[in-house]
Short mmCIF file of C-alpha atoms and ligand atoms in Angstrom, two decimals:
data_model
loop_
_atom_site.label_atom_id
_atom_site.label_comp_id
_atom_site.label_asym_id
_atom_site.label_seq_id
_atom_site.Cartn_x
_atom_site.Cartn_y
_atom_site.Cartn_z
CA MET A 1 -20.56 13.74 -31.08
CA ALA A 2 -22.85 10.90 -31.76
CA ALA A 3 -26.07 10.57 -29.57
CA PRO A 4 -25.58 8.14 -26.81
CA ASP A 5 -27.07 4.79 -27.38
CA ALA A 6 -30.14 4.30 -25.21
CA ARG A 7 -28.56 1.36 -23.53
CA ASP A 8 -25.68 3.44 -22.27
CA VAL A 9 -27.92 5.85 -20.41
CA VAL A 10 -28.72 4.93 -16.81
CA PRO A 11 -32.37 5.47 -16.20
CA ASP A 12 -33.38 7.51 -13.19
CA PRO A 13 -35.76 5.30 -11.21
CA GLU A 14 -37.47 8.27 -9.73
CA ALA A 15 -37.98 10.18 -12.92
CA ALA A 16 -41.67 10.05 -13.62
CA SER A 17 -42.84 9.82 -17.30
CA GLU A 18 -40.42 11.77 -19.40
CA PRO A 19 -40.06 10.24 -22.87
CA TRP A 20 -37.23 7.88 -22.70
CA PRO A 21 -35.29 6.25 -25.44
CA ILE A 22 -36.20 2.66 -24.78
CA PRO A 23 -33.92 0.09 -26.39
CA ARG A 24 -35.95 -2.05 -28.67
CA THR A 25 -35.56 -5.66 -27.56
CA GLY A 26 -37.95 -7.19 -30.01
CA ASP A 27 -41.14 -6.46 -31.83
CA ARG A 28 -43.84 -7.84 -29.73
CA VAL A 29 -46.23 -5.58 -27.80
CA ASP A 30 -49.45 -5.88 -25.77
CA LEU A 31 -52.06 -3.04 -25.99
CA HIS A 32 -54.65 -4.35 -23.52
CA ALA A 33 -53.74 -5.30 -19.85
CA HIS A 34 -55.09 -4.65 -16.33
CA THR A 35 -53.42 -4.15 -13.00
CA THR A 36 -54.45 -4.21 -9.31
CA VAL A 37 -55.54 -0.60 -9.89
CA SER A 38 -58.67 -2.19 -11.48
CA ASP A 39 -59.32 -5.87 -11.67
CA GLY A 40 -55.96 -7.45 -12.52
CA THR A 41 -53.94 -9.32 -10.01
CA LEU A 42 -50.48 -7.94 -10.76
CA ALA A 43 -49.46 -4.56 -9.41
CA PRO A 44 -48.38 -2.06 -12.13
CA ARG A 45 -44.68 -2.76 -11.44
CA GLU A 46 -45.27 -6.46 -11.47
CA LEU A 47 -47.17 -6.29 -14.78
CA VAL A 48 -44.29 -4.42 -16.41
CA GLN A 49 -41.80 -6.82 -14.95
CA HIS A 50 -43.81 -9.64 -16.48
CA ALA A 51 -43.82 -7.83 -19.79
CA ALA A 52 -39.99 -7.37 -19.55
CA ASP A 53 -39.54 -11.06 -18.78
CA LEU A 54 -41.44 -11.90 -21.93
CA GLY A 55 -39.29 -9.52 -23.92
CA LEU A 56 -42.18 -7.13 -24.89
CA THR A 57 -41.03 -3.90 -26.44
CA ALA A 58 -44.11 -1.93 -25.40
CA LEU A 59 -47.13 -2.46 -23.20
CA ALA A 60 -50.33 -0.35 -22.71
CA VAL A 61 -51.71 -0.31 -19.26
CA THR A 62 -55.52 -0.21 -19.80
CA ASP A 63 -57.22 -0.31 -16.34
CA HIS A 64 -60.94 0.03 -16.14
CA ASP A 65 -62.03 3.63 -15.36
CA HIS A 66 -58.60 4.42 -13.90
CA VAL A 67 -55.29 6.02 -14.89
CA GLY A 68 -53.62 5.65 -11.34
CA GLY A 69 -51.32 2.77 -12.41
CA ILE A 70 -49.76 4.51 -15.40
CA PRO A 71 -47.05 6.55 -13.62
CA MET A 72 -45.89 3.53 -11.54
CA ALA A 73 -45.87 1.44 -14.61
CA GLN A 74 -43.94 4.04 -16.59
CA ARG A 75 -41.33 4.25 -13.81
CA ALA A 76 -40.89 0.54 -13.95
CA GLY A 77 -40.89 0.61 -17.73
CA ASN A 78 -38.03 3.16 -17.65
CA GLN A 79 -35.97 0.90 -15.52
CA LEU A 80 -36.84 -2.38 -17.29
CA GLY A 81 -36.69 -1.15 -20.87
CA VAL A 82 -40.35 -1.53 -21.65
CA GLU A 83 -42.18 1.33 -23.29
CA VAL A 84 -45.33 1.93 -21.21
CA ILE A 85 -48.22 3.49 -23.11
CA PRO A 86 -51.07 5.35 -21.25
CA GLY A 87 -54.32 3.52 -21.62
CA ILE A 88 -57.71 3.19 -20.12
CA GLU A 89 -60.90 1.05 -20.72
CA PHE A 90 -64.30 2.74 -20.34
CA SER A 91 -67.69 1.15 -20.28
CA ALA A 92 -69.48 2.93 -23.01
CA GLU A 93 -72.96 3.02 -24.66
CA HIS A 94 -74.52 4.26 -27.89
CA GLY A 95 -78.27 3.97 -28.14
CA ASP A 96 -79.17 0.60 -26.68
CA LEU A 97 -75.73 -0.91 -27.25
CA HIS A 98 -73.09 -1.46 -24.61
CA PHE A 99 -69.45 -1.98 -25.24
CA HIS A 100 -66.01 -1.22 -23.94
CA MET A 101 -63.84 1.71 -25.31
CA LEU A 102 -60.12 1.78 -25.02
CA GLY A 103 -58.13 4.92 -24.98
CA PHE A 104 -54.42 5.23 -25.75
CA LEU A 105 -51.62 7.84 -25.85
CA PHE A 106 -53.64 10.56 -23.96
CA ASP A 107 -52.26 12.75 -21.27
CA PRO A 108 -53.11 10.98 -18.04
CA ASP A 109 -53.09 14.38 -16.21
CA ASP A 110 -55.73 15.90 -18.51
CA ALA A 111 -58.18 17.76 -16.32
CA ALA A 112 -61.47 16.97 -18.17
CA LEU A 113 -60.53 13.24 -18.39
CA GLY A 114 -59.70 13.31 -14.72
CA HIS A 115 -63.03 14.80 -13.92
CA ALA A 116 -64.97 12.19 -15.89
CA ILE A 117 -63.05 9.44 -14.27
CA SER A 118 -63.95 10.75 -10.87
CA GLU A 119 -67.47 10.79 -11.78
CA VAL A 120 -67.42 7.12 -12.87
CA GLN A 121 -65.57 6.19 -9.67
CA ARG A 122 -68.11 8.10 -7.47
CA TYR A 123 -70.88 6.07 -9.14
CA ARG A 124 -68.95 2.86 -8.53
CA ALA A 125 -68.44 3.78 -4.81
CA ASP A 126 -72.19 4.24 -4.51
CA ARG A 127 -73.13 1.02 -6.48
CA ASN A 128 -70.85 -1.42 -4.53
CA PRO A 129 -72.73 -1.19 -1.16
CA ARG A 130 -76.04 -1.38 -3.09
CA ILE A 131 -74.91 -4.76 -4.59
CA ILE A 132 -73.83 -5.95 -1.12
CA ALA A 133 -77.19 -5.01 0.20
CA LYS A 134 -78.98 -6.95 -2.56
CA LEU A 135 -76.71 -9.97 -1.70
CA ASN A 136 -77.57 -9.59 2.00
CA GLU A 137 -81.35 -9.53 1.14
CA LEU A 138 -80.75 -12.87 -0.73
CA GLY A 139 -79.53 -14.20 2.64
CA ILE A 140 -75.79 -14.12 1.67
CA ASP A 141 -73.67 -12.99 4.61
CA VAL A 142 -71.06 -10.72 2.97
CA THR A 143 -69.80 -7.29 3.92
CA MET A 144 -68.18 -4.41 2.06
CA GLU A 145 -65.14 -4.81 4.35
CA GLU A 146 -64.59 -8.35 3.18
CA VAL A 147 -64.92 -7.27 -0.44
CA GLU A 148 -62.42 -4.37 -0.06
CA ALA A 149 -59.89 -6.70 1.55
CA ARG A 150 -59.95 -8.60 -1.72
CA ALA A 151 -59.12 -5.60 -3.82
CA SER A 152 -55.37 -4.82 -3.13
CA GLY A 153 -56.21 -1.21 -2.57
CA GLY A 154 -57.35 -0.50 -6.20
CA LEU A 155 -60.85 -0.10 -7.60
CA VAL A 156 -63.41 -2.39 -5.88
CA GLY A 157 -65.83 -4.18 -8.13
CA ARG A 158 -67.78 -7.26 -8.91
CA PRO A 159 -64.62 -9.53 -9.55
CA HIS A 160 -63.79 -9.02 -5.84
CA MET A 161 -67.29 -9.78 -4.70
CA ALA A 162 -67.23 -12.89 -6.80
CA ARG A 163 -64.08 -14.07 -5.06
CA VAL A 164 -65.54 -13.51 -1.55
CA LEU A 165 -68.68 -15.42 -2.62
CA VAL A 166 -66.45 -18.31 -3.68
CA ASP A 167 -64.39 -18.10 -0.43
CA LYS A 168 -67.68 -18.31 1.59
CA GLY A 169 -69.09 -21.17 -0.40
CA ALA A 170 -71.95 -19.06 -1.74
CA ALA A 171 -70.80 -19.83 -5.26
CA ALA A 172 -68.78 -22.79 -6.54
CA SER A 173 -66.71 -20.58 -8.93
CA VAL A 174 -66.15 -16.94 -9.91
CA GLN A 175 -68.10 -17.75 -13.11
CA GLU A 176 -71.07 -19.16 -11.14
CA ALA A 177 -70.97 -16.04 -8.86
CA PHE A 178 -71.39 -13.89 -12.01
CA ASP A 179 -74.01 -16.19 -13.62
CA VAL A 180 -76.22 -16.47 -10.56
CA TYR A 181 -75.69 -13.15 -8.71
CA LEU A 182 -73.42 -10.42 -10.17
CA GLY A 183 -73.60 -10.63 -13.91
CA GLU A 184 -76.30 -9.15 -16.20
CA GLY A 185 -79.50 -11.05 -15.34
CA GLY A 186 -78.04 -12.17 -12.04
CA GLU A 187 -80.07 -11.72 -8.82
CA ALA A 188 -77.92 -8.91 -7.36
CA TYR A 189 -77.03 -7.30 -10.71
CA LEU A 190 -76.77 -3.56 -10.87
CA PRO A 191 -75.42 -1.93 -14.04
CA LYS A 192 -72.33 0.29 -13.76
CA LYS A 193 -72.08 3.78 -15.14
CA ARG A 194 -71.58 3.83 -18.78
CA ILE A 195 -70.29 6.85 -20.77
CA PRO A 196 -72.04 7.85 -23.87
CA ALA A 197 -69.60 6.90 -26.74
CA GLU A 198 -69.61 10.44 -28.03
CA GLU A 199 -68.33 11.64 -24.66
CA ALA A 200 -65.64 8.98 -24.26
CA ILE A 201 -64.35 9.69 -27.72
CA ALA A 202 -64.29 13.46 -27.18
CA LEU A 203 -62.65 13.16 -23.77
CA LEU A 204 -59.88 11.01 -25.26
CA HIS A 205 -59.24 13.29 -28.19
CA GLY A 206 -59.24 16.35 -25.86
CA ALA A 207 -56.53 14.67 -23.92
CA GLY A 208 -54.53 14.07 -27.06
CA GLY A 209 -55.28 10.44 -27.33
CA VAL A 210 -57.11 7.97 -29.60
CA ALA A 211 -60.32 5.91 -29.05
CA VAL A 212 -60.55 2.32 -29.99
CA MET A 213 -63.55 0.03 -29.72
CA ALA A 214 -62.53 -2.97 -27.49
CA HIS A 215 -63.21 -6.68 -28.20
CA PRO A 216 -66.05 -6.18 -30.78
CA ILE A 217 -67.01 -9.79 -30.28
CA THR A 218 -69.07 -8.54 -27.23
CA VAL A 219 -71.47 -6.69 -29.63
CA GLU A 220 -74.10 -8.71 -31.49
CA ALA A 221 -72.56 -9.39 -34.86
CA HIS A 222 -75.45 -8.02 -36.87
CA ARG A 223 -75.36 -4.72 -35.16
CA LEU A 224 -71.71 -3.81 -35.93
CA PRO A 225 -72.25 -2.81 -39.48
CA ASP A 226 -74.57 0.04 -38.29
CA LEU A 227 -72.73 0.81 -35.10
CA LEU A 228 -69.27 1.32 -36.64
CA PRO A 229 -70.23 4.04 -39.10
CA ALA A 230 -72.03 5.89 -36.35
CA LEU A 231 -68.99 5.65 -34.05
CA LEU A 232 -66.79 6.73 -37.00
CA GLU A 233 -68.88 9.78 -37.37
CA LEU A 234 -68.03 10.54 -33.63
CA GLY A 235 -64.33 10.15 -34.32
CA LEU A 236 -63.58 6.57 -33.51
CA ASP A 237 -59.95 5.79 -34.45
CA GLY A 238 -59.53 2.06 -34.18
CA LEU A 239 -60.95 -1.41 -33.65
CA GLU A 240 -59.52 -4.14 -31.48
CA VAL A 241 -59.16 -6.87 -34.08
CA VAL A 242 -56.89 -9.10 -32.03
CA HIS A 243 -58.12 -10.16 -28.54
CA SER A 244 -58.00 -13.23 -26.44
CA LYS A 245 -61.71 -13.83 -26.92
CA HIS A 246 -61.44 -13.69 -30.75
CA GLY A 247 -60.99 -16.81 -32.70
CA PRO A 248 -59.70 -16.92 -36.25
CA ALA A 249 -63.11 -16.23 -37.77
CA GLU A 250 -63.77 -13.12 -35.59
CA ARG A 251 -60.29 -11.88 -36.27
CA ALA A 252 -60.88 -12.08 -39.99
CA ARG A 253 -64.28 -10.43 -39.71
CA PHE A 254 -63.03 -7.55 -37.63
CA ALA A 255 -59.91 -7.02 -39.72
CA ALA A 256 -62.22 -6.57 -42.78
CA LEU A 257 -64.44 -4.18 -40.84
CA ALA A 258 -61.49 -2.14 -39.77
CA ALA A 259 -60.14 -1.96 -43.33
CA GLU A 260 -63.56 -1.09 -44.68
CA HIS A 261 -63.93 1.82 -42.26
CA ASN A 262 -60.27 2.94 -42.16
CA LEU A 263 -59.98 2.14 -38.49
CA VAL A 264 -56.63 1.34 -37.04
CA PRO A 265 -56.63 -2.40 -36.27
CA THR A 266 -55.24 -2.89 -32.73
CA GLY A 267 -54.76 -5.87 -30.45
CA GLY A 268 -54.05 -7.02 -27.02
CA SER A 269 -54.51 -9.95 -24.56
CA ASP A 270 -56.76 -8.37 -21.92
CA PHE A 271 -54.55 -9.92 -19.36
CA HIS A 272 -56.04 -9.83 -15.83
CA GLY A 273 -53.55 -12.08 -14.07
CA SER A 274 -55.20 -14.93 -12.15
CA ASN A 275 -58.57 -13.05 -12.37
CA LYS A 276 -58.84 -14.41 -15.93
CA PRO A 277 -57.05 -17.83 -15.80
CA GLY A 278 -55.81 -18.93 -19.17
CA VAL A 279 -55.33 -15.56 -20.74
CA ASP A 280 -51.56 -14.85 -20.97
CA LEU A 281 -49.86 -11.50 -21.41
CA ALA A 282 -48.84 -10.94 -25.06
CA THR A 283 -50.07 -14.37 -26.23
CA GLY A 284 -53.69 -14.49 -25.05
CA VAL A 285 -55.31 -17.89 -25.05
CA GLU A 286 -53.26 -20.66 -26.65
CA GLY A 287 -51.35 -18.05 -28.69
CA ASN A 288 -54.36 -16.30 -30.29
CA VAL A 289 -52.79 -12.83 -29.61
CA ASP A 290 -49.68 -11.56 -31.40
CA VAL A 291 -49.26 -7.84 -31.83
CA ARG A 292 -46.38 -5.92 -33.39
CA TYR A 293 -44.92 -2.54 -32.69
CA ALA A 294 -46.24 -1.22 -36.09
CA THR A 295 -49.66 -1.09 -34.42
CA LEU A 296 -48.34 1.48 -32.00
CA ASP A 297 -46.84 3.45 -34.76
CA ALA A 298 -50.18 3.54 -36.55
CA LEU A 299 -51.96 4.70 -33.37
CA ARG A 300 -49.35 7.46 -32.82
CA GLU A 301 -49.78 8.63 -36.39
CA ARG A 302 -53.59 8.79 -35.82
CA ALA A 303 -53.06 10.67 -32.58
CA THR A 304 -51.30 13.48 -34.38
CA ARG A 305 -54.81 14.64 -35.37
CA TYR A 306 -55.64 15.52 -31.76
CA ARG A 307 -52.48 17.37 -30.68
P1 AMP B 401 -67.39 -4.14 -12.43
O1 AMP B 401 -66.26 -3.21 -12.92
O2 AMP B 401 -67.52 -4.09 -11.00
O3 AMP B 401 -68.63 -3.92 -13.19
O4 AMP B 401 -66.85 -5.56 -12.87
C1 AMP B 401 -66.53 -5.77 -14.20
C2 AMP B 401 -65.48 -6.87 -14.31
O5 AMP B 401 -66.05 -8.08 -13.86
C3 AMP B 401 -65.03 -7.06 -15.74
O6 AMP B 401 -63.98 -6.22 -16.11
C4 AMP B 401 -64.57 -8.50 -15.72
O7 AMP B 401 -63.21 -8.65 -15.22
C5 AMP B 401 -65.55 -9.12 -14.68
N1 AMP B 401 -66.65 -9.87 -15.23
C6 AMP B 401 -67.73 -9.28 -15.74
N2 AMP B 401 -68.53 -10.31 -16.17
C7 AMP B 401 -68.07 -11.46 -15.77
C8 AMP B 401 -68.40 -12.85 -15.99
N3 AMP B 401 -69.58 -13.20 -16.54
N4 AMP B 401 -67.56 -13.76 -15.56
C9 AMP B 401 -66.44 -13.45 -15.00
N5 AMP B 401 -65.91 -12.20 -14.80
C10 AMP B 401 -66.79 -11.15 -15.25
FE1 FE B 402 -61.86 -6.50 -16.36
FE1 FE B 403 -63.28 -5.05 -21.67
ZN1 ZN B 404 -59.98 -5.17 -20.46
#
C-alpha cells in the first residue's frame, strides 16, 4: 500500500511536536522571527498563522533567550501546514565584541540548554527593576507593573519599557526612548547578560542543533575577518547573510565571507510585529529578504555532525 499523502492525514491539534509530514505549499521560508514570548507582538500561534497566510513552507521561531513559544508554534504549524523549526537568539560575546547568535534545530527540552536559558532569564529579572530605578532617579515616573502590563506575559525587556515611556510622554518615540535612556550610551542603560560565544555554540551543539551568527551588519566591518575564523574554530556553522537590515552590498559581502569560511548562508526577516514597523515576515524591508527551503536542508545536513 502506498504511503498516505500528507494532505490526507488529519493532524491532531493536541499532538505536541512529533515530526509531521508537512505538505509543501511553496518554497519560501523565514528563519528569524520573534513572538510575544520575547519582544514580538504576535503570539506564537498568530505568528504561524501569519506564515501560513503568506504561504510559507517553514518558519523558525527565534525568540530572544527563550524556547517557550516553540511547542505552541509547532502545534499551530501541524494544523496549518507550516513546518516550525526550533530556534533561539542569544546575546553573545567574544573578546570585546558583542553580537547575536542564532540557534536552530536543537532539542528545546535539552537540560543544559534549559539551564543556561534560566540563568539568562534570572539575570534579566534582576536587571529590569534596576533599569526602572535608574529611570526613577532621572525623574521619570514609571513602575515595573506598568512595564509588565506591556509585555503580554512573555519576557519583559527594554522594548516594553520604551513603549511605556512613549505612553507617558517621556519620549516621543520608541527610538527616542532607546537613544536617550535605554540603549547603549543611554542614561538608564544597563547591559544584558551575554553568553560567551564558545558557550553558546557548545550548548547548541550539545542539544543537537547548529549555531549561526545573526545579522553580521551589527559588528564593525573591519573586525569580521578576524572574528569569523575565531568563531569557526569554536564550531560556528552559519552566517545570516540575508536579513532585513542588510542592503545589497552587505548581502554580497556576507555571502562572500560565508563561502570563504564554509559557513552555511542563512536568512530571515527578524520580524517583531509592530515592535519593528516596516519589517515584514518573509520579505523584510521592501522585499530585501527572500529565503528558500534549501537553506533549511543545508542546516539539517550540518546538524547531523552533532547528533
Ligand atoms: P532587552 O532584551 O531588554 O535587552 O531588549 C533588547 C531588544 O530591544 C532588542 O531585541 C530590540 O528589539 C530592542 N532594541 C534594542 N535597541 C534598540 C534601539 N536602538 N531601537 C529600538 N529597539 C531596540
Ligand atoms: Fe528583538
Ligand atoms: Fe538580533
Ligand atoms: Zn532577532
